[in-house]
Coordinates of C-alpha atoms and ligand atoms in Angstrom, one line a residue:
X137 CA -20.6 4.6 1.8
X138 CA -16.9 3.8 2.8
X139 CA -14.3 6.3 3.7
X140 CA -11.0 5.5 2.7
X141 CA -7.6 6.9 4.1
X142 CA -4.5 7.7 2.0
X143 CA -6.4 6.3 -1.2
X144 CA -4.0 9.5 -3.6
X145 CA -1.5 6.8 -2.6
X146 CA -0.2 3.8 -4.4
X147 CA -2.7 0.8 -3.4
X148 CA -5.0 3.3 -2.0
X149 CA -5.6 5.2 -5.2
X150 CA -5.8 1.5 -6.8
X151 CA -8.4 0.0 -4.3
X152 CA -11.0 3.4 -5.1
X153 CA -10.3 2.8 -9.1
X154 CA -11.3 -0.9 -8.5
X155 CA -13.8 0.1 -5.7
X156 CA -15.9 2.6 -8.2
X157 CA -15.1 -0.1 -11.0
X158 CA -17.4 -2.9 -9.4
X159 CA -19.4 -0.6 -7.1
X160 CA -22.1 1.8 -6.6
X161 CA -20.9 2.9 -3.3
X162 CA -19.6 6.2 -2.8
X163 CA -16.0 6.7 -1.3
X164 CA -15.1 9.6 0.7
X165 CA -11.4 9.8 0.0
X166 CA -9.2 11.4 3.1
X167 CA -5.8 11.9 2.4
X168 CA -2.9 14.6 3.7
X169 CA -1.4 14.5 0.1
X170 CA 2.0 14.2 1.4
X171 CA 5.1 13.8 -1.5
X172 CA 3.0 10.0 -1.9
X173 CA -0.1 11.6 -2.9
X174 CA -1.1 11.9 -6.4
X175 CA -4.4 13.4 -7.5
X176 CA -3.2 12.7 -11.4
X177 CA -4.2 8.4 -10.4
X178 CA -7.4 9.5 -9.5
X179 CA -7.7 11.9 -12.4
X180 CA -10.3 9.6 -14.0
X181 CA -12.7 9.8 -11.0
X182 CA -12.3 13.3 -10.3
X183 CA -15.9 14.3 -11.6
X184 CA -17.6 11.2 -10.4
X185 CA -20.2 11.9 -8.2
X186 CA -19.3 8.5 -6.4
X187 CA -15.9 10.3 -5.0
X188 CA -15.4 13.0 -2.4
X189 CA -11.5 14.0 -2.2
X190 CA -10.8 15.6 1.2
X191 CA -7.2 16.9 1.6
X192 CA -6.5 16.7 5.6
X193 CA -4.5 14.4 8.1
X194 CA -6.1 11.0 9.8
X195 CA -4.6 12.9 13.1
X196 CA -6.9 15.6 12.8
X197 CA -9.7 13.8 15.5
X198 CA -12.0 16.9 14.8
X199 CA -11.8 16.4 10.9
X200 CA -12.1 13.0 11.0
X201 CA -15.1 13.4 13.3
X202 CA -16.9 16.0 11.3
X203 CA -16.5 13.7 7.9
X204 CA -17.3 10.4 10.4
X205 CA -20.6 12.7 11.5
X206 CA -21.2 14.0 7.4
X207 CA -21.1 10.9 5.5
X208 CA -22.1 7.8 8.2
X209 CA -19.8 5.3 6.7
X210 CA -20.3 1.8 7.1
X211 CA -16.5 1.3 6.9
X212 CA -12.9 3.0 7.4
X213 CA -10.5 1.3 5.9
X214 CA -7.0 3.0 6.7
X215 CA -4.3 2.9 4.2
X216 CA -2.6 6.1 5.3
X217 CA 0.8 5.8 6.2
X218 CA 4.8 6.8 5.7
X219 CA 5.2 3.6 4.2
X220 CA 8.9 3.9 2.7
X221 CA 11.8 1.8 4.9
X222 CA 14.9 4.2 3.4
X223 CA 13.0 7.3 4.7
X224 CA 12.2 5.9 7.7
X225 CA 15.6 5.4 8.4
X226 CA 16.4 8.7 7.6
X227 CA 13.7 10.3 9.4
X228 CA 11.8 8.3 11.5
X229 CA 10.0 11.0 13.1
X230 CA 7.4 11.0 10.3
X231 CA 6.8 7.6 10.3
X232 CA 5.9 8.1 14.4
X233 CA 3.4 10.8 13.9
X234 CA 1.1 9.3 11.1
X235 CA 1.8 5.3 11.9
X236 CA 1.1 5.9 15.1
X237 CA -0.1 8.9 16.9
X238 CA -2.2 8.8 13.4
X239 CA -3.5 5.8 13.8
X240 CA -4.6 6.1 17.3
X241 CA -6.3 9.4 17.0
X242 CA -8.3 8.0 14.1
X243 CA -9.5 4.9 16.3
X244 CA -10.3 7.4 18.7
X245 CA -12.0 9.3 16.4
X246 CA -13.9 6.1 15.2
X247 CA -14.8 4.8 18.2
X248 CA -16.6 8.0 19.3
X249 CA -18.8 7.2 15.8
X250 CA -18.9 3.2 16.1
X251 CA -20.0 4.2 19.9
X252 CA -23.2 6.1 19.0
X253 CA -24.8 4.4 15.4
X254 CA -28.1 2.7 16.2
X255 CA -28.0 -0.5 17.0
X256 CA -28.0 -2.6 13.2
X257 CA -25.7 0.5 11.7
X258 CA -23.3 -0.5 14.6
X259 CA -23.0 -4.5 14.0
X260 CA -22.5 -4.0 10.6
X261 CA -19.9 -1.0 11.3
X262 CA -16.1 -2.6 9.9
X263 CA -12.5 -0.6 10.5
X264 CA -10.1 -2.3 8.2
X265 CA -6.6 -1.7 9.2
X266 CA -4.2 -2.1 6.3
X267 CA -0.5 -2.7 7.1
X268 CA 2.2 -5.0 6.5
X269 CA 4.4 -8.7 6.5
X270 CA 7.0 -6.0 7.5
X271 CA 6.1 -6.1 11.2
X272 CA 7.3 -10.0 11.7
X273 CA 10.3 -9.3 11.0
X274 CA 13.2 -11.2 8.9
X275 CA 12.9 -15.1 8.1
X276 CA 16.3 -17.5 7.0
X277 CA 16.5 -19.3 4.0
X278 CA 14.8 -22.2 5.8
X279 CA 12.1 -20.6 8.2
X280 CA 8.5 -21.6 7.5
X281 CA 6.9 -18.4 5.9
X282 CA 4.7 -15.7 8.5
X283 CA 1.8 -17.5 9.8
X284 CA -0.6 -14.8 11.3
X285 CA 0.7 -16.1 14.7
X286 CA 4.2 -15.3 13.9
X287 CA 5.8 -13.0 16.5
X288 CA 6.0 -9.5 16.2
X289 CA 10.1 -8.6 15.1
X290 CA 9.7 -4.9 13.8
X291 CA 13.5 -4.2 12.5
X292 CA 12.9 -0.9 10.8
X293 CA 11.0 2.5 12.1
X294 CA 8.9 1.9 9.3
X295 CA 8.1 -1.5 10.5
X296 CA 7.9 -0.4 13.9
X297 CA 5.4 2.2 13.7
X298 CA 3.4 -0.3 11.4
X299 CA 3.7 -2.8 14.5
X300 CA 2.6 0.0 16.9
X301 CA -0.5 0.6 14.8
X302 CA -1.1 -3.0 14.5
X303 CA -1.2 -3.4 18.2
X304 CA -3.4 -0.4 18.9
X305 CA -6.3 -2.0 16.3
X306 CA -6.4 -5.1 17.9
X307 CA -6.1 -3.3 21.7
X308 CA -9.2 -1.4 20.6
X309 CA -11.0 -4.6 19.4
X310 CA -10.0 -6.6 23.1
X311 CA -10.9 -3.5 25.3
X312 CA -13.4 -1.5 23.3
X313 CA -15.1 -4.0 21.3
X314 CA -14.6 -1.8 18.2
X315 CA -14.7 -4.3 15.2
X316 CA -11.6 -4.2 13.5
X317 CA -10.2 -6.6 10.6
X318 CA -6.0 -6.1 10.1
X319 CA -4.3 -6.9 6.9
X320 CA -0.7 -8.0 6.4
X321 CA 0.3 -7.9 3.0
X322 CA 3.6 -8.6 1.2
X323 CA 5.4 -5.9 -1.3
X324 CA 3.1 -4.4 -3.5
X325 CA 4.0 -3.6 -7.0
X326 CA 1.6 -2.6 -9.9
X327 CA 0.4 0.4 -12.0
X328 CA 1.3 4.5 -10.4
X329 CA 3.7 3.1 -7.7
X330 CA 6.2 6.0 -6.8
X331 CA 9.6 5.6 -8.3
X332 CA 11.6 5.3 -5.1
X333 CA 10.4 1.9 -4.2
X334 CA 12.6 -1.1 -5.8
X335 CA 10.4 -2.0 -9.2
X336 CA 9.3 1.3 -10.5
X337 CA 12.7 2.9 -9.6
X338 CA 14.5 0.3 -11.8
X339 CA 11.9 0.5 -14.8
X340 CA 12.0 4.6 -14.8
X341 CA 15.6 4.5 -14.2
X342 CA 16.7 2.1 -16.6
X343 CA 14.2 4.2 -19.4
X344 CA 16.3 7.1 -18.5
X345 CA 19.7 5.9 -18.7
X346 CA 20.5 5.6 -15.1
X347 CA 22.1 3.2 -13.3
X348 CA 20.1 0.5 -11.2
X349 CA 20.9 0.7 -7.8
X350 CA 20.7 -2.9 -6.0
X351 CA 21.7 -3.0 -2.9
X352 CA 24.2 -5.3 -1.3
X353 CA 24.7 -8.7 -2.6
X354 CA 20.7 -8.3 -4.5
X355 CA 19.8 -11.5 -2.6
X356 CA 17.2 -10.3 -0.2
X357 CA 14.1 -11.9 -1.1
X358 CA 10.4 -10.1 -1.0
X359 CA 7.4 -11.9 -1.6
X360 CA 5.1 -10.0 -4.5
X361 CA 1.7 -9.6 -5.1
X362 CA -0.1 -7.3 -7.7
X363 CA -1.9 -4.6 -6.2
X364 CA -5.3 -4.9 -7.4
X365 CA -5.0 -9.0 -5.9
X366 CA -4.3 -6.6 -2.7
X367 CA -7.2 -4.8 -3.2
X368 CA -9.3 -7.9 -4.0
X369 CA -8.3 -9.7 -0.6
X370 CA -9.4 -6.0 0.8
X371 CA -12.6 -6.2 -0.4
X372 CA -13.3 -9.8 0.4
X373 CA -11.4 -9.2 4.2
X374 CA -14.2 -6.6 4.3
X375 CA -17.0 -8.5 3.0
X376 CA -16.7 -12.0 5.2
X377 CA -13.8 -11.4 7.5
X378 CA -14.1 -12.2 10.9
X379 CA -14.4 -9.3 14.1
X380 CA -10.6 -8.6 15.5
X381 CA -9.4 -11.9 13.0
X382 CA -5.9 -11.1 11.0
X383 CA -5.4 -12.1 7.7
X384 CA -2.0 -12.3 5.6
X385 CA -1.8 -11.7 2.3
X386 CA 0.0 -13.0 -0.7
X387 CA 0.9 -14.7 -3.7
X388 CA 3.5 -16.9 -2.8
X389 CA 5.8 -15.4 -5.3
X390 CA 9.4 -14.9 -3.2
X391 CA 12.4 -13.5 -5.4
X392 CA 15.5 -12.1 -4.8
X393 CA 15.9 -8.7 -5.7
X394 CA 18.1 -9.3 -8.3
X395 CA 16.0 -11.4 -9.9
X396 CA 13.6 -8.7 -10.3
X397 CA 15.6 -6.5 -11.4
X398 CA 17.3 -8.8 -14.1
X399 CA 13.0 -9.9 -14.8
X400 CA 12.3 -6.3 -15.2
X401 CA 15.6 -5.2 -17.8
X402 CA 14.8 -8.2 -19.3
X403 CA 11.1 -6.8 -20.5
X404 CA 12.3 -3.5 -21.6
X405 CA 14.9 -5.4 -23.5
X406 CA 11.8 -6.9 -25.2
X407 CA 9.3 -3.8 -24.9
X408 CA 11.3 -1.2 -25.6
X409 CA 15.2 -2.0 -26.8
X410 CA 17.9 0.6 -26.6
X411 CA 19.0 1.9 -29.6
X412 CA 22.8 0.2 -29.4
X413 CA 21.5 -3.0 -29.3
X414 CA 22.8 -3.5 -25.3
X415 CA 20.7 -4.8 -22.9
X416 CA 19.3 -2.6 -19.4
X417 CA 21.2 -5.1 -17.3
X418 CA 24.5 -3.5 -18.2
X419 CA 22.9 -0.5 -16.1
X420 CA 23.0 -2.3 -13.0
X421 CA 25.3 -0.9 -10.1
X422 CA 25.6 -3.3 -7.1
X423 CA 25.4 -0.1 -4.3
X424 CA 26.0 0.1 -0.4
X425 CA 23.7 -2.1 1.6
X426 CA 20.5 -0.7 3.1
X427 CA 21.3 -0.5 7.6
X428 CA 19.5 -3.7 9.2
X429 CA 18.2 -4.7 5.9
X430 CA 15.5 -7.6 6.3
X431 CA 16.9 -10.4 4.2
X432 CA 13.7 -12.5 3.4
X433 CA 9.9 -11.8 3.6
X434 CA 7.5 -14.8 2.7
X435 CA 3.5 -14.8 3.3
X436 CA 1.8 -18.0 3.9
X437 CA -1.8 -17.0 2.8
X438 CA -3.0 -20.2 3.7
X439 CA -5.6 -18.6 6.1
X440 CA -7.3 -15.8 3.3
X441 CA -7.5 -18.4 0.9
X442 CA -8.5 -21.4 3.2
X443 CA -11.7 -18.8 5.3
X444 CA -12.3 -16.7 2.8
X445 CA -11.6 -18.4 -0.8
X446 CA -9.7 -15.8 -1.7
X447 CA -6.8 -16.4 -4.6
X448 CA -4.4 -13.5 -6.3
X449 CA -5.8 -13.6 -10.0
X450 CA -2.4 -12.8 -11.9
X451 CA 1.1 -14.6 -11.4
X452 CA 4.1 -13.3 -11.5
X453 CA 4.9 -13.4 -14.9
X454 CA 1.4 -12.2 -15.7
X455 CA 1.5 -9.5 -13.2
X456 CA 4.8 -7.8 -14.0
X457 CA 4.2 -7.6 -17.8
X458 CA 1.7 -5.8 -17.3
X459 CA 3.3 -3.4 -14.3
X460 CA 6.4 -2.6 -17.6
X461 CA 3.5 -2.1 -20.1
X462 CA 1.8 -0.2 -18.1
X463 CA 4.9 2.3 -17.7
X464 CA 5.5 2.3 -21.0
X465 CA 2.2 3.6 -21.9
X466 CA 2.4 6.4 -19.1
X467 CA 5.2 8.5 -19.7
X468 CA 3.1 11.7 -18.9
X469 CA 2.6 9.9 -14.6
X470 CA 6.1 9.1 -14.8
X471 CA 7.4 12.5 -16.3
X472 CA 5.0 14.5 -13.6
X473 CA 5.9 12.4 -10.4
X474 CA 9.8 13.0 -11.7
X475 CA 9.8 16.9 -12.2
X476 CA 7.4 17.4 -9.3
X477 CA 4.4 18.5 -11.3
X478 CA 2.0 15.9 -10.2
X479 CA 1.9 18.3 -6.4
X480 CA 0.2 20.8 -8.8
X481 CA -2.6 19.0 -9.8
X482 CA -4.7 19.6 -6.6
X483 CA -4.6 23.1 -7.9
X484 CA -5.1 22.7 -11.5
X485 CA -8.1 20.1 -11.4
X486 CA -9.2 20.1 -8.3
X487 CA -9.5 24.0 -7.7
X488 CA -13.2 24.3 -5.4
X489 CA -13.8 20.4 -4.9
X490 CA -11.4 19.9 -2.3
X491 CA -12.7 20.5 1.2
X492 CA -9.8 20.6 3.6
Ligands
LIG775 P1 2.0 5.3 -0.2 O1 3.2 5.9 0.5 O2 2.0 5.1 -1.7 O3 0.7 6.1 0.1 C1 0.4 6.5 1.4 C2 -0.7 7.6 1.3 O4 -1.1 8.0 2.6 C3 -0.3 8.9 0.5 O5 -1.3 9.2 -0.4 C4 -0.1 9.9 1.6 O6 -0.4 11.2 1.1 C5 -1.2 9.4 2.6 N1 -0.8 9.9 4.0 C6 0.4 9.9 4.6 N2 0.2 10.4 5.9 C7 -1.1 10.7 6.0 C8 -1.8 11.2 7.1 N3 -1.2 11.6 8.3 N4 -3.1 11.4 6.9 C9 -3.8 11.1 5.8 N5 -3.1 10.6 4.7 C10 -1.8 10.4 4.8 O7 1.7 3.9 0.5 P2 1.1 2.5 -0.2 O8 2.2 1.7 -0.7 O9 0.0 2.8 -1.0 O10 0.7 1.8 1.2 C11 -0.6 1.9 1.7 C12 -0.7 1.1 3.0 O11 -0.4 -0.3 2.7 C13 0.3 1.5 4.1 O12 -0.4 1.5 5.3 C14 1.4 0.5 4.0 O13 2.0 0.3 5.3 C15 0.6 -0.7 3.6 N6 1.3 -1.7 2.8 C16 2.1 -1.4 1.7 C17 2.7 -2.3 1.0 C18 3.5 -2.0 -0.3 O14 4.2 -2.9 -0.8 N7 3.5 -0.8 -0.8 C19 2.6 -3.7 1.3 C20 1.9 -4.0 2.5 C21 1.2 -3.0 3.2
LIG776 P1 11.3 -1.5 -1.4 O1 10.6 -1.4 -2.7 O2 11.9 -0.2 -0.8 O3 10.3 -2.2 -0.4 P2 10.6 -2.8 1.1 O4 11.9 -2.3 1.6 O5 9.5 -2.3 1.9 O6 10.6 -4.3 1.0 O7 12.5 -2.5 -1.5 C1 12.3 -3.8 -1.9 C2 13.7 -4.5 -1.9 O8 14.6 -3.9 -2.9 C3 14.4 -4.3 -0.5 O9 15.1 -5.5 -0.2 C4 15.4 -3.2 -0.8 C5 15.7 -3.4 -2.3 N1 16.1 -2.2 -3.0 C6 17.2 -2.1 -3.8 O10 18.0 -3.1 -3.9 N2 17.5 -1.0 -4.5 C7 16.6 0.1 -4.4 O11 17.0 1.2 -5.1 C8 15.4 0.0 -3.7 C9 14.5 1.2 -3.6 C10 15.2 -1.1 -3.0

């Protein structure tokens, strides 16, 4: 079996769906269910046998341990994180405690396991550190896109505790031998993504009425991939990746934000028109710039694809039809994650299974 970290979150809960999709093999799900948690993803996998929620914190060395001890995993793969930039600059002192004092107690934690498996249980042992294109900082309009041997240029706390974590993986690959894989991955975007992040914040807020906040010019450019090609490139970095190797990942799709946002009005124009016959982009409100906001990420995934023959299966187009759809035809996730309800559902349908 695998034990997963922070899987109630956004590509966590996506990776398990796909994971017990294609798989056999149980997941042991360990997440703190912090505001980015939501059971009501994994609601279609809450009586399969194949998945064991535990509510608790990847800093918690003993419970770690105890669930390392329980359920003899032959992988960790750690998603867990404060993974939004505006909050960390707002208050970084989350982002400190689970990036990295989380991070670290969990390879401690690991270690200690990886450390005592019998011999063939410990070569095949993998910990898959999942972070971000965040940590190399900005690029200019010209600038070849992140290579894995771009320097590290963290320019938010978010990206800086990211970078810290980063660094203590492959420190406990050089000194302990512990076999790690790291991921790098562009911006994510994709079915039950919290509406604070840039894409489902302009496709709930636009449904609602409410203006479309872009900040500054709009011209800061992300690089997107579709979240279950992000958990594909997991499962292949896991299957054939190389001990203490890093792999970027992405789909070569750069856009400015306003072009997003124009893409995504543009499909609720088509989906779902408004009544008056206007279109969503008339609910766009240029807004006050985001402090040391990176202007361009870009992923050359040159390596993934080239080692590992991994390729993102939608494009674009392909994948953010279906990301609009997708919200359209889940007004009930959208309407719990807004009033708050979706914090009561480890009460409501997980009363008794959830060991803590
Ligand atoms: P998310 O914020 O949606 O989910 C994070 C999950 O981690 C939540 O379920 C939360 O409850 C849990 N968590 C937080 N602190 C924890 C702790 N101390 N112990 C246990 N669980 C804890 O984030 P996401 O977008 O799903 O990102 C997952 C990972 O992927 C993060 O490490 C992030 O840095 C990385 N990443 C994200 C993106 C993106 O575009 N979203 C891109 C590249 C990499
Ligand atoms: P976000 O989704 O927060 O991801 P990240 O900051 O990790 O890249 O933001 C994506 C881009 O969209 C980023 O350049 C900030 C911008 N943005 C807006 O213009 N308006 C918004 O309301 C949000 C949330 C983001």
């Amino acid at each position: 079996m695998i034990l997963v970290t922070g899987a109630a979150g956004f590509i966590g809960a996506n990776f398990v769906l796909d994971w017990l999709a294609q798989s056999q093999e149980p997941v042991v799900n360990l997440d703190k269910l912090t505001y980015a948690g939501n059971l009501e993803t994994l609601a279609s996998v809450q009586d399969d046998e194949r998945h064991t929620f535990v509510q608790g914190d990847i800093g918690d060395t003993a419970l770690v341990a105890r669930l390392l001890a329980q359920h003899q995993p032959r992988a960790v793969i750690n998603f867990a994180a404060e993974s939004h930039v505006d909050r960390s600059i707002h208050s970084p002192e989350d982002f400190i405690q689970t990036n990295v004092v989380g991070t670290f107690r969990l390879l401690e934690a690991v270690r200690a396991y990886w450390g005592n498996l019998p011999a063939g249980d410990k070569a095949a042992f993998r910990l898959l550190h999942v972070s971000t294109d965040e940590v190399y900082g900005s690029l200019g309009a010209g600038d070849a896109a992140f290579t894995e041997q771009h320097r590290y240029e963290p320019n938010s706390p978010y990206s800086a505790s990211k970078a810290a974590s980063d660094h203590l993986v492959r420190a406990y690959h050089h000194t302990y031998g512990l076999p790690v894989l790291t991921t790098n991955c562009s911006n994510n975007y994709g079915p039950y993504h919290f509406p604070e992040k840039l894409i489902p914040l302009m496709i709930v807020n636009a449904l609602a009425g409410k203006p479309l906040p872009v900040y500054g010019d709009g011209m800061q450019v992300r690089d997107w991939l579709y979240v279950k090609d992000h958990c594909s490139a997991i499962r292949r970095v896991l299957e054939a990746g190389q001990l203490g190797e890093v792999y970027n990942i992405g789909g070569w799709n750069e856009k400015p934000n306003i072009e997003i946002v124009n893409t995504v009005c543009a499909l609720l124009d088509e989906l779902r028109p408004k009544a008056d016959g206007s279109s969503y982009r008339t609910q766009i409100s240029y807004v006050k710039d985001r402090p040391g906001h990176d202007r361009r990420y870009a992923i050359d995934a040159s390596k993934i694809e080239r080692e590992l023959g991994w390729k993102p299966a939608e494009t674009f187009d392909t994948g953010i039809r279906k990301t609009v759809q997708w919200y359209l035809a889940h007004p009930e996730w959208v309407a719990n994650v807004q009033s708050g309800a979706y914090r009561d559902w480890l009460q409501t349908q997980y009363a008794g299974t959830v060991a803590a």
